Structures are given as C-alpha cells and as structure tokens.
Amino acid sequence: MNKERILALADHIEKLPHNDDMDEIGPHFTMSRYFNPCGSPSCIAGHAICMFSNKKFEDVFDYEFNEAAEVLGLDFETAGKLFTPSALNAGKFWSEITPKEAARTLRHLAETGEVKWFNKLSKL
C-alpha cells in the first residue's frame, strides 16, 4: 500500500466539488461514474489513475480497476472495497458519497490499512 499516494489522493479529492450531473464539464467528484463525458476523472479510481499514471484522461476508456489498484499499491480485495463500496458498507448510494467522505475513507485506509466507509451514523 502506497500511503503517500493515498494521502495525496485524499487531499486532491477533498478539494473537488461533488456533482453527479452528466452534463457538468470539468473536474469534479462522484462515485457513480469512472469518468465524466468531458474526459475528466470522477471517482476514486479515475482520479487515482489520472494522478499517478502516465495516461492522459482521454487515453483511459474503460474502468481500469487493476491499474487504479496498482498505482495505489492495493490488493484486489482492498481495491474492491474502496472503488466499489456496497450501499451496505458505505451507508448510501454511490452518487451520494461526497468528496469529504471519500477523503476520510482514504485517510483511514492510509492509517490503518482498512477500507471503512463512514456514514452519518459513524462516530468521528
């Protein structure tokens, strides 16, 4: 696990606006889509690839789960919990996960090695 990259990704995502609008152009965050129609990254995996690989936004066409896991140094199981959280684990639908919540989950992962999605009922 590459803690430095995970923490840098958390800092990056936390500053983004949360927007699930398919017509919105420009960088923003939503877990409901890998990339936006304009080619900018959307979810944790999309932002990870664009931050830490040599690929340009327009060169990533499909959901490249394995590449996103690799650039963050995650095993398949951990990457699955981070990139595709179940509503049961996250406490909400993907489109409802905010940049702040994603950043908190990434920081927790860097600190503990565990993916834990915090919902409104979770203690800080």
GROMACS .gro file of N, CA and C in nm, residues 24-76:
model
  159
   24GLU      N    1  -2.229   1.824  -1.656
   24GLU     CA    2  -2.128   1.912  -1.596
   24GLU      C    3  -1.992   1.886  -1.661
   25ILE      N    4  -1.926   1.991  -1.704
   25ILE     CA    5  -1.795   1.978  -1.766
   25ILE      C    6  -1.689   2.026  -1.667
   26GLY      N    7  -1.580   1.953  -1.662
   26GLY     CA    8  -1.470   1.992  -1.575
   26GLY      C    9  -1.455   1.897  -1.458
   27PRO      N   10  -1.345   1.908  -1.389
   27PRO     CA   11  -1.316   1.813  -1.280
   27PRO      C   12  -1.413   1.827  -1.163
   28HIS      N   13  -1.466   1.716  -1.122
   28HIS     CA   14  -1.548   1.709  -1.003
   28HIS      C   15  -1.546   1.564  -0.955
   29PHE      N   16  -1.616   1.536  -0.849
   29PHE     CA   17  -1.613   1.403  -0.789
   29PHE      C   18  -1.753   1.345  -0.781
   30THR      N   19  -1.764   1.220  -0.821
   30THR     CA   20  -1.881   1.138  -0.797
   30THR      C   21  -1.837   0.993  -0.806
   31MET      N   22  -1.888   0.911  -0.718
   31MET     CA   23  -1.856   0.768  -0.721
   31MET      C   24  -1.946   0.692  -0.818
   32SER      N   25  -2.042   0.759  -0.881
   32SER     CA   26  -2.135   0.689  -0.969
   32SER      C   27  -2.080   0.668  -1.110
   33ARG      N   28  -1.965   0.725  -1.140
   33ARG     CA   29  -1.909   0.716  -1.274
   33ARG      C   30  -1.757   0.721  -1.266
   34TYR      N   31  -1.693   0.648  -1.353
   34TYR     CA   32  -1.547   0.642  -1.359
   34TYR      C   33  -1.491   0.772  -1.416
   35PHE      N   34  -1.546   0.814  -1.532
   35PHE     CA   35  -1.505   0.938  -1.598
   35PHE      C   36  -1.627   1.016  -1.639
   36ASN      N   37  -1.614   1.146  -1.647
   36ASN     CA   38  -1.720   1.234  -1.696
   36ASN      C   39  -1.719   1.236  -1.848
   37PRO      N   40  -1.829   1.274  -1.910
   37PRO     CA   41  -1.835   1.280  -2.056
   37PRO      C   42  -1.725   1.368  -2.117
   38CYS      N   43  -1.679   1.468  -2.042
   38CYS     CA   44  -1.574   1.556  -2.095
   38CYS      C   45  -1.436   1.491  -2.087
   39GLY      N   46  -1.427   1.376  -2.023
   39GLY     CA   47  -1.299   1.307  -2.013
   39GLY      C   48  -1.227   1.328  -1.882
   40SER      N   49  -1.281   1.411  -1.793
   40SER     CA   50  -1.215   1.429  -1.664
   40SER      C   51  -1.254   1.315  -1.571
   41PRO      N   52  -1.169   1.281  -1.475
   41PRO     CA   53  -1.199   1.170  -1.384
   41PRO      C   54  -1.313   1.205  -1.290
   42SER      N   55  -1.380   1.103  -1.240
   42SER     CA   56  -1.493   1.124  -1.148
   42SER      C   57  -1.470   1.058  -1.014
   43CYS      N   58  -1.452   0.928  -1.013
   43CYS     CA   59  -1.449   0.851  -0.887
   43CYS      C   60  -1.306   0.839  -0.833
   44ILE      N   61  -1.294   0.769  -0.723
   44ILE     CA   62  -1.162   0.749  -0.662
   44ILE      C   63  -1.067   0.682  -0.760
   45ALA      N   64  -1.111   0.576  -0.826
   45ALA     CA   65  -1.024   0.504  -0.920
   45ALA      C   66  -0.984   0.593  -1.037
   46GLY      N   67  -1.078   0.667  -1.092
   46GLY     CA   68  -1.048   0.756  -1.204
   46GLY      C   69  -0.946   0.862  -1.168
   47HIS      N   70  -0.964   0.924  -1.052
   47HIS     CA   71  -0.869   1.027  -1.008
   47HIS      C   72  -0.733   0.965  -0.978
   48ALA      N   73  -0.730   0.845  -0.922
   48ALA     CA   74  -0.602   0.778  -0.892
   48ALA      C   75  -0.522   0.753  -1.020
   49ILE      N   76  -0.588   0.702  -1.122
   49ILE     CA   77  -0.518   0.674  -1.248
   49ILE      C   78  -0.464   0.804  -1.308
   50CYS      N   79  -0.546   0.906  -1.310
   50CYS     CA   80  -0.502   1.032  -1.372
   50CYS      C   81  -0.393   1.102  -1.293
   51MET      N   82  -0.391   1.083  -1.163
   51MET     CA   83  -0.287   1.146  -1.081
   51MET      C   84  -0.153   1.072  -1.090
   52PHE      N   85  -0.158   0.939  -1.096
   52PHE     CA   86  -0.035   0.861  -1.075
   52PHE      C   87   0.009   0.773  -1.191
   53SER      N   88  -0.061   0.777  -1.303
   53SER     CA   89  -0.014   0.703  -1.420
   53SER      C   90   0.029   0.804  -1.525
   54ASN      N   91   0.089   0.756  -1.629
   54ASN     CA   92   0.134   0.844  -1.736
   54ASN      C   93   0.025   0.865  -1.841
   55LYS      N   94  -0.096   0.817  -1.813
   55LYS     CA   95  -0.204   0.829  -1.909
   55LYS      C   96  -0.271   0.965  -1.899
   56LYS      N   97  -0.315   1.012  -2.013
   56LYS     CA   98  -0.399   1.132  -2.017
   56LYS      C   99  -0.542   1.087  -2.000
   57PHE      N  100  -0.628   1.178  -1.958
   57PHE     CA  101  -0.769   1.145  -1.937
   57PHE      C  102  -0.828   1.074  -2.058
   58GLU      N  103  -0.799   1.127  -2.176
   58GLU     CA  104  -0.861   1.073  -2.297
   58GLU      C  105  -0.807   0.936  -2.337
   59ASP      N  106  -0.699   0.890  -2.273
   59ASP     CA  107  -0.642   0.759  -2.305
   59ASP      C  108  -0.699   0.646  -2.220
   60VAL      N  109  -0.781   0.680  -2.124
   60VAL     CA  110  -0.841   0.579  -2.038
   60VAL      C  111  -0.988   0.565  -2.079
   61PHE      N  112  -1.020   0.453  -2.140
   61PHE     CA  113  -1.154   0.437  -2.197
   61PHE      C  114  -1.248   0.355  -2.110
   62ASP      N  115  -1.198   0.254  -2.045
   62ASP     CA  116  -1.281   0.166  -1.965
   62ASP      C  117  -1.242   0.176  -1.819
   63TYR      N  118  -1.324   0.113  -1.739
   63TYR     CA  119  -1.295   0.106  -1.597
   63TYR      C  120  -1.173   0.019  -1.577
   64GLU      N  121  -1.061   0.079  -1.544
   64GLU     CA  122  -0.935   0.006  -1.530
   64GLU      C  123  -0.905  -0.015  -1.382
   65PHE      N  124  -0.985  -0.098  -1.321
   65PHE     CA  125  -0.978  -0.129  -1.179
   65PHE      C  126  -0.836  -0.172  -1.139
   66ASN      N  127  -0.778  -0.263  -1.217
   66ASN     CA  128  -0.646  -0.315  -1.181
   66ASN      C  129  -0.538  -0.208  -1.184
   67GLU      N  130  -0.545  -0.117  -1.280
   67GLU     CA  131  -0.445  -0.011  -1.286
   67GLU      C  132  -0.461   0.084  -1.168
   68ALA      N  133  -0.584   0.116  -1.132
   68ALA     CA  134  -0.608   0.203  -1.017
   68ALA      C  135  -0.554   0.139  -0.889
   69ALA      N  136  -0.578   0.008  -0.874
   69ALA     CA  137  -0.526  -0.064  -0.757
   69ALA      C  138  -0.374  -0.061  -0.756
   70GLU      N  139  -0.315  -0.083  -0.872
   70GLU     CA  140  -0.169  -0.087  -0.882
   70GLU      C  141  -0.104   0.047  -0.846
   71VAL      N  142  -0.159   0.158  -0.895
   71VAL     CA  143  -0.095   0.287  -0.867
   71VAL      C  144  -0.106   0.325  -0.719
   72LEU      N  145  -0.204   0.267  -0.648
   72LEU     CA  146  -0.215   0.292  -0.504
   72LEU      C  147  -0.154   0.181  -0.420
   73GLY      N  148  -0.105   0.076  -0.486
   73GLY     CA  149  -0.041  -0.034  -0.415
   73GLY      C  150  -0.139  -0.118  -0.334
   74LEU      N  151  -0.260  -0.136  -0.388
   74LEU     CA  152  -0.365  -0.210  -0.317
   74LEU      C  153  -0.385  -0.350  -0.374
   75ASP      N  154  -0.416  -0.445  -0.286
   75ASP     CA  155  -0.453  -0.577  -0.333
   75ASP      C  156  -0.597  -0.571  -0.387
   76PHE      N  157  -0.637  -0.677  -0.457
   76PHE     CA  158  -0.766  -0.679  -0.525
   76PHE      C  159  -0.883  -0.660  -0.429
   0.00000   0.00000   0.00000
